[in-house]
Coordinates of C-alpha atoms and ligand atoms in Angstrom, one line a residue:
X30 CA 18.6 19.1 -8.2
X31 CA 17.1 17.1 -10.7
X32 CA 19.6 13.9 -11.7
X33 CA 21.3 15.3 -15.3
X34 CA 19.6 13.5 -17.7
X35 CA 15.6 13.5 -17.1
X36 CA 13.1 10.7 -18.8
X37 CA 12.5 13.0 -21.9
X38 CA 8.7 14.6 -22.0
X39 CA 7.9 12.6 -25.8
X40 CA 9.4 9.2 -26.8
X41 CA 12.0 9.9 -29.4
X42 CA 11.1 7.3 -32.5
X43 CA 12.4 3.9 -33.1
X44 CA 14.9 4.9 -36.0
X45 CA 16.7 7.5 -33.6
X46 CA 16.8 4.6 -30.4
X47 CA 18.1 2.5 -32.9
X48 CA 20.8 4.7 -33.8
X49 CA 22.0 5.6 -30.8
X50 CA 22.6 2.1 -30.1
X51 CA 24.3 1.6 -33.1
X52 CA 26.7 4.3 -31.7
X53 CA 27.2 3.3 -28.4
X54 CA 27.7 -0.2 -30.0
X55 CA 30.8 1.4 -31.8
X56 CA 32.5 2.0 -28.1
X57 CA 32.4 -1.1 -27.0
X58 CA 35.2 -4.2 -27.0
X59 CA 35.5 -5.4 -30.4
X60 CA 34.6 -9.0 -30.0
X61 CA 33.0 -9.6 -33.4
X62 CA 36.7 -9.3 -34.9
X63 CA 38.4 -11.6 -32.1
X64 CA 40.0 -8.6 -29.8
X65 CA 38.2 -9.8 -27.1
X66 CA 39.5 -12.7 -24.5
X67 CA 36.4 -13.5 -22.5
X68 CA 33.0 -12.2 -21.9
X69 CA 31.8 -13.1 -25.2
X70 CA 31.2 -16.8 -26.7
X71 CA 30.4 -17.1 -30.3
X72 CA 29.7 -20.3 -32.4
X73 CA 28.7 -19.1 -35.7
X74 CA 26.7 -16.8 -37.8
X75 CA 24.0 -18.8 -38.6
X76 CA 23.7 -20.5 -34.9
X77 CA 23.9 -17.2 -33.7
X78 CA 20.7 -16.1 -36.3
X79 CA 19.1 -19.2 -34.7
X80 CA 19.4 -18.4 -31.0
X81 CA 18.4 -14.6 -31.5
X82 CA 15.7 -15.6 -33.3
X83 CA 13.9 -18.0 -30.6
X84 CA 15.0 -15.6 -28.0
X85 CA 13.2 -12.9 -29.1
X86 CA 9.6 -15.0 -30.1
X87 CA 9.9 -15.9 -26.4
X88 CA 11.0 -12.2 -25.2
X89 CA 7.4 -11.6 -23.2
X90 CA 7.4 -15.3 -21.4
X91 CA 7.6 -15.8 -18.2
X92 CA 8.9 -19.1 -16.6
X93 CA 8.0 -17.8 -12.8
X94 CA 4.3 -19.7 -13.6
X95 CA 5.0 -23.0 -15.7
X96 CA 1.1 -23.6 -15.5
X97 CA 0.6 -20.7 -17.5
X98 CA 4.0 -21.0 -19.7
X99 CA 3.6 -24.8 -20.0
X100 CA 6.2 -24.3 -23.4
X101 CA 8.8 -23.2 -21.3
X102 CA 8.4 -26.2 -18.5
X103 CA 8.6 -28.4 -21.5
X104 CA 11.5 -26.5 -22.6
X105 CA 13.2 -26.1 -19.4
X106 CA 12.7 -30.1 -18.2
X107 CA 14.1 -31.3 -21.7
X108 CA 16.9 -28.9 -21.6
X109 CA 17.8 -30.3 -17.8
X110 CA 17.1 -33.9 -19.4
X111 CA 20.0 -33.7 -22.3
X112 CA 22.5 -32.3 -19.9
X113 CA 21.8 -35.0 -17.5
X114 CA 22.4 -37.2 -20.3
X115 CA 26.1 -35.1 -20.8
X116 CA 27.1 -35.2 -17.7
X117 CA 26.2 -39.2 -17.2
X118 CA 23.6 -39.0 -14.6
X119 CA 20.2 -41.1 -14.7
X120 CA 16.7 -40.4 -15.0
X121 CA 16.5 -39.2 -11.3
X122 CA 18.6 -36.5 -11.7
X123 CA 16.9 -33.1 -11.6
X124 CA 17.2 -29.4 -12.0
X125 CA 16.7 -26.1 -12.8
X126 CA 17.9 -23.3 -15.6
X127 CA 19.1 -20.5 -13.9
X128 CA 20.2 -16.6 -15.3
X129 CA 23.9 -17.8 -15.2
X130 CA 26.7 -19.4 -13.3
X131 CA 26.4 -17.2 -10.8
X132 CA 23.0 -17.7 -9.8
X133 CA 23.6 -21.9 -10.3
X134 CA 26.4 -21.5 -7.7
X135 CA 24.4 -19.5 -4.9
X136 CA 21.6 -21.8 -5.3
X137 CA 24.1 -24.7 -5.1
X138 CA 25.4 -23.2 -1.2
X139 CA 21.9 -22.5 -0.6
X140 CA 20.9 -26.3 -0.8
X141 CA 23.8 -27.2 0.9
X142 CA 22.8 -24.7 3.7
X143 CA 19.1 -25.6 4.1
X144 CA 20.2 -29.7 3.6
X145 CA 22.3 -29.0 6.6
X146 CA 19.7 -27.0 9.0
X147 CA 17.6 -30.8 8.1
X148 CA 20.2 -32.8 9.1
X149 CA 23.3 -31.5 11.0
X150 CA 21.4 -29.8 13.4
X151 CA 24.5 -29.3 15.4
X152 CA 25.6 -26.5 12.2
X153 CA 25.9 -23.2 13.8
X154 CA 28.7 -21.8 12.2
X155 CA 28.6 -23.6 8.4
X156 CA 31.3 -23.6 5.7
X157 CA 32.1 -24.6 2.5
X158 CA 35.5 -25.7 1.3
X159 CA 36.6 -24.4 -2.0
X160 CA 39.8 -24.8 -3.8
X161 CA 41.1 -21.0 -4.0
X162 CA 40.8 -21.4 -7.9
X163 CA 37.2 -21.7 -7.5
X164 CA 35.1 -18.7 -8.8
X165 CA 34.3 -15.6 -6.6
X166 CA 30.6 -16.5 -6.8
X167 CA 31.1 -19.0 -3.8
X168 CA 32.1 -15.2 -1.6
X169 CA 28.6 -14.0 -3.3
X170 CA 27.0 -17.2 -1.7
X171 CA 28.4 -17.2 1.3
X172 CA 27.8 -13.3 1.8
X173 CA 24.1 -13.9 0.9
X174 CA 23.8 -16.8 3.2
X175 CA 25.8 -16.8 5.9
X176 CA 27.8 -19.8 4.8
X177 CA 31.8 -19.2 5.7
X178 CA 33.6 -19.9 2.2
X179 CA 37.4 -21.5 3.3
X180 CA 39.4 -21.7 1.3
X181 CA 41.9 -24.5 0.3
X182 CA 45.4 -23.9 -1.2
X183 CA 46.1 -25.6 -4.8
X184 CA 49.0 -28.0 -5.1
X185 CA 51.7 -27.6 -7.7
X186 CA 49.5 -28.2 -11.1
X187 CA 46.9 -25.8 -9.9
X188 CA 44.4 -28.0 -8.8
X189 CA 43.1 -28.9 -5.1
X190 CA 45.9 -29.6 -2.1
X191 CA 44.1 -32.9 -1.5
X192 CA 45.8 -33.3 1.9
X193 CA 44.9 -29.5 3.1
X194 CA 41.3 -30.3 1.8
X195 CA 41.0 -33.6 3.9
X196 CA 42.7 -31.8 7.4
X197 CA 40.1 -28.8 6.8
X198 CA 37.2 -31.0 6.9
X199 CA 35.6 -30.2 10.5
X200 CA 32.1 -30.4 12.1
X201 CA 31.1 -27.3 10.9
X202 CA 31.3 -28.4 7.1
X203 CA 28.5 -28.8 5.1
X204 CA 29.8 -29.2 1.9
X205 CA 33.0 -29.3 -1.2
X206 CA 33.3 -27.6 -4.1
X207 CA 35.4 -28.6 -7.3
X208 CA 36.0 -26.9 -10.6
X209 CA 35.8 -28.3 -13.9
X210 CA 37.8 -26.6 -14.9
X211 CA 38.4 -23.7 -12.9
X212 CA 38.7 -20.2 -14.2
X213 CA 42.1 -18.7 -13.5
X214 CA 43.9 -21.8 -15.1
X215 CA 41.6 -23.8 -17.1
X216 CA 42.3 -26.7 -14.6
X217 CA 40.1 -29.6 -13.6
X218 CA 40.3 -30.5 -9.7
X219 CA 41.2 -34.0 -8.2
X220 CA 36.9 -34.9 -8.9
X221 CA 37.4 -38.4 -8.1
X222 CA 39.6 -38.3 -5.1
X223 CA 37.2 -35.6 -3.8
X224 CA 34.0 -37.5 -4.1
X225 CA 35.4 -40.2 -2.1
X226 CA 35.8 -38.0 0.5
X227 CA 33.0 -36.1 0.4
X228 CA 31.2 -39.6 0.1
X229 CA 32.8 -40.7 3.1
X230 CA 32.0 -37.5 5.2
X231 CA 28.6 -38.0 3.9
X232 CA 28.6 -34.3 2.5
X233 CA 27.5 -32.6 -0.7
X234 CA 30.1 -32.3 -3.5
X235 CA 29.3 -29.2 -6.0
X236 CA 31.1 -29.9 -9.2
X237 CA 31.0 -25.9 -10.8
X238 CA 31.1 -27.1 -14.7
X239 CA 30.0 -23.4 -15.4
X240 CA 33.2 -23.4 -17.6
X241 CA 33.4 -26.6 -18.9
X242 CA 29.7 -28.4 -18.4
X243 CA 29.4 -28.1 -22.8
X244 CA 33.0 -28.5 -23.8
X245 CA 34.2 -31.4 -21.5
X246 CA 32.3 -34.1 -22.4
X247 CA 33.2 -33.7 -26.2
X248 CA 36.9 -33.0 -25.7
X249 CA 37.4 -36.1 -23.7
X250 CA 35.8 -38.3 -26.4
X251 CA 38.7 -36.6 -29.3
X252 CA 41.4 -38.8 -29.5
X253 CA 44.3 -38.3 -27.1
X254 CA 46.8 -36.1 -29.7
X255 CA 43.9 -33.8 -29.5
X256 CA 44.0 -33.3 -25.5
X257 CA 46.8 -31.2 -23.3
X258 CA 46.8 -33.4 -20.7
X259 CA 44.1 -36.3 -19.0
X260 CA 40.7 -35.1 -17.6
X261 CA 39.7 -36.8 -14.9
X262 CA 36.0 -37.9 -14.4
X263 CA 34.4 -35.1 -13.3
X264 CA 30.3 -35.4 -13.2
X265 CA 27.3 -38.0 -12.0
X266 CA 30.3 -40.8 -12.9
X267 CA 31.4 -39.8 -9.6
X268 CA 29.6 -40.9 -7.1
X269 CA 30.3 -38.4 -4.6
X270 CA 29.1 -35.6 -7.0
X271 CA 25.6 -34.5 -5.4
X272 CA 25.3 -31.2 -7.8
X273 CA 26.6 -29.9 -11.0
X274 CA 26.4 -26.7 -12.6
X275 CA 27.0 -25.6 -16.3
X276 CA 26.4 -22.3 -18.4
X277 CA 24.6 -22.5 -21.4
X278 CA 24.8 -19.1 -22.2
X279 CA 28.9 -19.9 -22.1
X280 CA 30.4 -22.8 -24.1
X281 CA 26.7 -24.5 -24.6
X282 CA 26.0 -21.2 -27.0
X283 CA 22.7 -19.8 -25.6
X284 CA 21.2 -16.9 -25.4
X285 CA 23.1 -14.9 -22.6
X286 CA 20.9 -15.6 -19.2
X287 CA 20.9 -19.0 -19.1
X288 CA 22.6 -21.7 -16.8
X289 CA 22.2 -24.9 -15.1
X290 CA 22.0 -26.2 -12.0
X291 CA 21.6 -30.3 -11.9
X292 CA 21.1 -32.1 -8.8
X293 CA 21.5 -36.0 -8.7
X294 CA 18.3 -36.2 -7.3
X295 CA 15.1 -34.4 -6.2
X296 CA 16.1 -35.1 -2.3
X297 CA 19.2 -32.6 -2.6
X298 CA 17.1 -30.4 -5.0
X299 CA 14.4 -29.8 -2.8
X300 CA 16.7 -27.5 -0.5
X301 CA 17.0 -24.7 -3.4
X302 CA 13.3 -24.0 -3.7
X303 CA 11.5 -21.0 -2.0
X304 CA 7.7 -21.6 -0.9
X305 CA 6.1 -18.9 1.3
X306 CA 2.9 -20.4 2.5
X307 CA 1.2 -17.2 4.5
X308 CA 2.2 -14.5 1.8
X309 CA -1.4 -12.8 1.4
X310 CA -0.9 -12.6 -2.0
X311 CA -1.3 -16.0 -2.1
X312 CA 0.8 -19.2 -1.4
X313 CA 4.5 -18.1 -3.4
X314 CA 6.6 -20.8 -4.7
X315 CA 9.8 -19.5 -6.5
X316 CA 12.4 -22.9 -8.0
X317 CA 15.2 -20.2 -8.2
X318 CA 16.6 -16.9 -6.8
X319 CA 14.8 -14.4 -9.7
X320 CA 11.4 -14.2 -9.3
X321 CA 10.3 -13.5 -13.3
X322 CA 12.6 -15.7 -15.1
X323 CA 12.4 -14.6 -18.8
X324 CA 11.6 -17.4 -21.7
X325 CA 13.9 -16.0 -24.4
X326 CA 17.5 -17.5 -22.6
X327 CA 15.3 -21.0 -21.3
X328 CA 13.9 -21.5 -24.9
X329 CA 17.5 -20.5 -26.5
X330 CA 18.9 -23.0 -24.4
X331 CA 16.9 -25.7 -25.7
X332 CA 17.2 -24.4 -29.2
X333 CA 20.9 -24.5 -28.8
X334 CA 20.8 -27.7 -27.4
X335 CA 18.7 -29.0 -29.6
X336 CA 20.0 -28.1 -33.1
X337 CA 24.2 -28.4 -32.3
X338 CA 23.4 -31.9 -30.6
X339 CA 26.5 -33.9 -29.8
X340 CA 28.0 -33.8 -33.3
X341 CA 27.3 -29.9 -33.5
X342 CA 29.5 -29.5 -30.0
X343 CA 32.0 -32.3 -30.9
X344 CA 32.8 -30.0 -34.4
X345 CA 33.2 -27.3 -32.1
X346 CA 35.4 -29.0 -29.5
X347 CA 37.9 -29.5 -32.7
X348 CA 37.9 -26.2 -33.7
X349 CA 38.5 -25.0 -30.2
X350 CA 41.5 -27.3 -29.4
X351 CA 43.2 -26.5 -32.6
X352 CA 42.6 -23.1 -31.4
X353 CA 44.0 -23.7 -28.3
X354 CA 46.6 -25.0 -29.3
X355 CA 47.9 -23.0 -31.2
X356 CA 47.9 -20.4 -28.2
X357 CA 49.6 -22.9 -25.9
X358 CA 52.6 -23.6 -28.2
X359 CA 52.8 -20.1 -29.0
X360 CA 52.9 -18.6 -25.9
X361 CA 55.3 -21.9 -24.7
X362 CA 57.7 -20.9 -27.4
X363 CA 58.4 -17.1 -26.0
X364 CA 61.1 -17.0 -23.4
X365 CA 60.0 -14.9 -20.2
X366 CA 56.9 -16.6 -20.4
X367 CA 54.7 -20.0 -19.0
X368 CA 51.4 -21.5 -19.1
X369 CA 50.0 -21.7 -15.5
X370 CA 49.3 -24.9 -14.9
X371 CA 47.9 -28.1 -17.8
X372 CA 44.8 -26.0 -19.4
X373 CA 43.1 -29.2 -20.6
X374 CA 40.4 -27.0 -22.6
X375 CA 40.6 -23.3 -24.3
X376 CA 41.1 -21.3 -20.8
X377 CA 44.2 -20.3 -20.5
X378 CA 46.3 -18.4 -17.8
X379 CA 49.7 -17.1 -18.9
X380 CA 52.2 -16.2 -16.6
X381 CA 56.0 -15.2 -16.2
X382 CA 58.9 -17.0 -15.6
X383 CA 60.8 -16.2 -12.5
X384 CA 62.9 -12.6 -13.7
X385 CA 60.7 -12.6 -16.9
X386 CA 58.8 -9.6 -18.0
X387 CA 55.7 -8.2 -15.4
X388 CA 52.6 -9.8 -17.2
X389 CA 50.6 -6.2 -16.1
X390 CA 52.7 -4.3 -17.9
X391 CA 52.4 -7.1 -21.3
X392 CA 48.6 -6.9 -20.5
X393 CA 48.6 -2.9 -20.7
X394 CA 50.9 -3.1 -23.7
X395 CA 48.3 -5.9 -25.0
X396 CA 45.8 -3.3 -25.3
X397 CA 47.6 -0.6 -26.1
X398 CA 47.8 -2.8 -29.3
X399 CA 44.0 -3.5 -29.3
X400 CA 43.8 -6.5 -27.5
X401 CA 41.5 -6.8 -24.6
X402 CA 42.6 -9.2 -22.4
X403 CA 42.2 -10.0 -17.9
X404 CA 44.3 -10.1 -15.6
X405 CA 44.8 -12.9 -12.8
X406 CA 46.1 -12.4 -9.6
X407 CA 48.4 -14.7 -7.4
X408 CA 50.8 -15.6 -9.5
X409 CA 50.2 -12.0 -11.2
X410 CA 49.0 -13.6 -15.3
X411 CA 47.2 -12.6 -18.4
X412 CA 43.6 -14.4 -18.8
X413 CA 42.2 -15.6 -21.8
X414 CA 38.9 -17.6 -22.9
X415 CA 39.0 -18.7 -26.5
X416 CA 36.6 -19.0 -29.2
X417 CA 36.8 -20.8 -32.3
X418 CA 37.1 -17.1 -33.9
X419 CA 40.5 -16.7 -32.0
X420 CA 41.9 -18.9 -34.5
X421 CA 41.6 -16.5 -37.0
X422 CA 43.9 -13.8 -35.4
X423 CA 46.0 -16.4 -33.7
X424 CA 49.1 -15.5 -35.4
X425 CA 48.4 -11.4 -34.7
X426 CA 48.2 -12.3 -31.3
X427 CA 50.8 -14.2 -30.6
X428 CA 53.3 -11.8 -32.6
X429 CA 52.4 -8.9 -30.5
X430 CA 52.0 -11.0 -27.3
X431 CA 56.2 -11.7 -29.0
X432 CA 56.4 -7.6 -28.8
X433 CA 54.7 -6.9 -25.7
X434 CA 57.2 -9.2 -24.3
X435 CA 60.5 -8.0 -25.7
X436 CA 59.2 -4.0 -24.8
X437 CA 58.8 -5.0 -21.2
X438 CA 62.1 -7.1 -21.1
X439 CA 63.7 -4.0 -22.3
X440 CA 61.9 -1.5 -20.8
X441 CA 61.2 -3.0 -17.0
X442 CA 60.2 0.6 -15.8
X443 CA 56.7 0.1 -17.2
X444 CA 55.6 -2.0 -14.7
X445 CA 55.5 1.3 -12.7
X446 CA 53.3 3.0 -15.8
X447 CA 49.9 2.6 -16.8
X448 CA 47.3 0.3 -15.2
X449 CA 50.4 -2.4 -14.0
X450 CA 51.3 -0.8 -10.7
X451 CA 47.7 -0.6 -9.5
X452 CA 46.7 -4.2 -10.5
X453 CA 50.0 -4.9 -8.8
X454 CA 48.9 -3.3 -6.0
X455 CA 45.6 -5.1 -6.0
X456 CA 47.4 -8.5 -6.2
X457 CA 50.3 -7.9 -4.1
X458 CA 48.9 -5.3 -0.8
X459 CA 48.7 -7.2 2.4
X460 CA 46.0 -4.5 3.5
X461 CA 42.9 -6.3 2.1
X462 CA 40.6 -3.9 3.6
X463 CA 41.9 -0.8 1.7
X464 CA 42.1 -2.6 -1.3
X465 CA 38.1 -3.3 -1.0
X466 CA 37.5 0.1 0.4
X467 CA 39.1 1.7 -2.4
X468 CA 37.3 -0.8 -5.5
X469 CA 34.4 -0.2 -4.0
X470 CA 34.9 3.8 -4.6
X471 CA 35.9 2.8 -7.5
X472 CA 32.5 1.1 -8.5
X473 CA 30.8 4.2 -6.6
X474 CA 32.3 6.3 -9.4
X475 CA 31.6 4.2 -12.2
X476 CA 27.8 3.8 -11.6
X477 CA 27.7 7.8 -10.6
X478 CA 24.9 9.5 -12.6
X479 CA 25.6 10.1 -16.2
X480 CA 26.4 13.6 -16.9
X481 CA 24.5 15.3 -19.2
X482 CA 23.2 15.5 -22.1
X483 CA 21.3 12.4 -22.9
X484 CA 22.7 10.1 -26.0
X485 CA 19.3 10.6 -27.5
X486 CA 21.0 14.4 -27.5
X487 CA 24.1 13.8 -29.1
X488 CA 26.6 11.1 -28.1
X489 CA 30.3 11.9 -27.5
X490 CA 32.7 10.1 -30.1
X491 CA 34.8 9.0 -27.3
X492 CA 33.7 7.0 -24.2
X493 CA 32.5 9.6 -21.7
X494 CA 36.1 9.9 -19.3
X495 CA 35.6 8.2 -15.8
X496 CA 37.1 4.9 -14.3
X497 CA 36.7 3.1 -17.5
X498 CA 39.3 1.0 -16.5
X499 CA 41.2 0.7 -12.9
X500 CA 43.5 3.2 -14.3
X501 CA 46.4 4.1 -12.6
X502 CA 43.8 7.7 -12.2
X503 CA 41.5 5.0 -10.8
X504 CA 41.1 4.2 -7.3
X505 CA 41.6 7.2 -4.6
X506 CA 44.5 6.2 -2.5
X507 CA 46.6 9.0 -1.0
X508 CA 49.5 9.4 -3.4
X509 CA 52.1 8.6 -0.2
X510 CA 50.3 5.6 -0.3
X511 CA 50.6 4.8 -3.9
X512 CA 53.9 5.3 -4.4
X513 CA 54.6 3.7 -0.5
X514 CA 52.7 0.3 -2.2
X515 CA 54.3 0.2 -5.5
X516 CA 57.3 0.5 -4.8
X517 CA 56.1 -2.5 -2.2
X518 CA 55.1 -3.8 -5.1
X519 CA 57.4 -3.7 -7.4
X520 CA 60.1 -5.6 -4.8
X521 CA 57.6 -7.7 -3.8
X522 CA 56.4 -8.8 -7.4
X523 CA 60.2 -9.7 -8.2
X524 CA 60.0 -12.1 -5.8
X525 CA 56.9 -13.6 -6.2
X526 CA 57.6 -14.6 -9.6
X527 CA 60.3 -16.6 -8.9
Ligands
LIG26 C1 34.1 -21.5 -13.4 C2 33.1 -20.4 -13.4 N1 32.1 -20.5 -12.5 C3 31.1 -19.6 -12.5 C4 31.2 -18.4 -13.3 C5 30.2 -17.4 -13.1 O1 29.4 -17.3 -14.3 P1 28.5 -16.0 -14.6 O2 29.4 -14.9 -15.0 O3 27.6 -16.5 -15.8 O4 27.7 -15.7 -13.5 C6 32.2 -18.3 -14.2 C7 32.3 -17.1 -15.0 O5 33.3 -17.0 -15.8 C8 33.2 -19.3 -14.3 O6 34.3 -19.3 -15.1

């Protein structure tokens, strides 16, 4: 049988393709009026003109030849220059723009792996210690390349058990990773502490500024009224730190696609590149994972770069703290609820206080009301990445986070409805395997082929039904087991929020 919807015998014209998008468009999360709480990171209209603008005059470049695209090694080498500048590191620090923080963090436990096949030849088994806040890109690494990713358990405030970190150290290390900050709690690890020790060890320290690399800098230069809470050095200052990486495309307001990856210098650096000397299509040399690398996000990185310059980002820094603030108060004056950890920038994870209200069930009521909003696992919590925009609906939000939280409190029995009960499964089953086994049919289903007909044919007013969401109809577990785990759950969750 032919798949359902079959590449269509004439082009349809540009009008219709457009219109269809414009359609489809209508379906999606509704960022441009602030519902959204990640994903999506907006500056402002006329930036945003700017960086579509460059992005699409360099939509046919290709960065995989810089001989032939000498604008875009220009581009590229000037962009890595003013973040080196950022992040306090000297002229030998080096690196490369990657498709996003994803990439930057395999490449960075790729260099740590090849640096240790040149010089801990004793390696056979290597790892990488992470604090268990770091971001599940480390388990993509170390599934690509064989590197073991340990994990370390977070003290208290979130951040890195510095003791648990030093008696994990072994002979099969080859490298640390920090956060700054991480992504479930906006937190910045111990940087400072850990570079000493990585600099003692005489291992590679990754700093994973993904989050923070463009916002950092500029809220620790506002004056202290302005900050929750101290920031500890976290880049080249350190001299531990052997690698940093930062997304443009994320608070540095690129064109989606485009990250960093800085190394302090070219020695480290060296162990990310790809050269194939007997390919017979001719000696291949490849700086990063992709092979292509598109111009549009390298030359909107530099346009961004280049035209908010460090007064541009420091405005925005304001605008996001107020922001922010504004959130953390709110959320810090509704009973049943707490901020997880010191967020010391615009990331914010909320949780509950021990007895209070099951933050699933607030997040399903969240969206019930519009909001779209993540969820965090261990303590269970409600996720959210803020843009200046947020400001704006501040006060919407934080009136129906109010309502979502006096429902629950009064109606605890939701925690068994909607999506709650299976994120609480997800977070709280001891049976890993089955939870992976039963996300991954979960992903099965949602990339299934579309059924027919085409959206050039007609498009559905509603989303097409399907695992949208990890529904509650989501995942196939046998319904014994279901009910067997949230009922597991549900005691469980009672006690893990105290
Ligand atoms: C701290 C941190 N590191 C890495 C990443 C991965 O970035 P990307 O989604 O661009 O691959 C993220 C994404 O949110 C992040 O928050």
């Amino acid at each position: 049988m032919r798949p359902s919807i079959p590449m269509p015998e004439k082009g349809a014209p540009a009008p219709t393709v457009l219109e269809v998008l414009d359609r489809l468009e209508r379906q999606d999360a509704d960022y441009r009026h602030h519902r959204l709480f990640g994903l999506v990171y907006r500056h402002s209209e006329d930036h945003e003109a700017l960086i579509r603008e460059v992005a699409g005059r360099f939509l046919d470049t290709n960065a995989l030849n810089p001989m032939a695209f000498r604008s875009l090694r220009r581009l590229e080498a000037e962009t890595v220059s003013m973040a080196a500048d950022l992040f306090h590191g000297d002229h030998e620090v080096v690196g490369t723009l990657t498709s996003g923080g994803t990439e930057s963090l395999l490449l960075a436990v790729l260099a740590m792996r090849e640096w240790a096949r040149a010089h801990r030849p004793w390696v056979l088994r290597p790892e990488v210690l992470v604090p268990a806040s770091a971001h599940a890109a480390f388990y993509k690494a170390g599934h690509c390349f064989g590197v073991r990713i340990r994990r370390v358990p977070l003290d208290r405030d979130f951040r890195v058990d510095l003791g648990a970190l030093r008696r994990r150290i072994g002979w099969q290390t080859i490298g640390l990773v920090a956060s700054a900050p991480c992504y479930p709690y906006g937190v910045v690890d111990p940087v400072p502490e850990m570079g000493a020790i990585a600099a003692r060890k005489g291992i590679p320290l990754h700093v994973d500024a993904c989050l923070g690399g463009f916002l950092l800098p500029f809220v620790e230069s506002l004056p202290a009224e302005w900050r929750h809470g101290e920031i500890p050095p976290w880049d080249f200052r350190v001299p531990g730190v052997t690698s940093i990486s930062a997304d443009v495309h994320k608070y540095g307001y690129g064109a989606k696609g485009a990250s960093l990856i800085l190394y302090r210098d070219g020695q480290w650096m060296r162990h990310q590149f790809t050269v194939e000397t007997d390919w017979c299509g001719g000696v291949y040399v490849s700086p990063t994972l992709a092979g292509t690398r598109p111009g549009g996000p390298i030359a909107a990185a530099w346009a961004a770069l280049a035209s908010l310059g460090r007064e541009g980002y420091l405005q925005n820094a304001r605008r996001l703290m107020e922001t922010a603030r504004v959130f953390r108060e709110g959320v810090e004056g509704i009973a049943g609820l707490r901020l997880l950890g010191r967020p010391v920038m615009s990331v914010l994870g909320i949780g509950a206080v021990p007895g209070g209200p099951s933050p699933y069930a607030m997040a399903d009521q969240m969206e019930q009301r519009g909001w779209h909003v993540d969820r965090l696992q261990d303590p269970p919590g409600i996720h959210l990445i803020l843009n200046p925009g947020h400001g704006e609906v501040a006060e919407a939000f934080l009136e129906d986070l109010r309502e979502a939280c006096r429902y629950v409190a009064a109606h605890p029995e939701v925690a068994a409805e909607g999506t709650a009960p299976l994120y609480g499964m997800i977070a709280g089953v001891p049976l890993r395997g089955l939870v992976r086994r039963n996300v991954q049919s979960f992903l099965l289903g949602l990339y299934r082929p579309p059924r027919g007909p085409s959206v050039l044919e007609g498009l559905p007013e509603t989303p097409e039904a399907g695992p949208d969401a990890l529904s509650s109809e989501g995942p196939a577990l046998p319904s014994w087991l279901r009910q067997a785990m949230g009922a597991w759950y549900r005691l469980r969750g009672a006690s893990r929020s105290q």
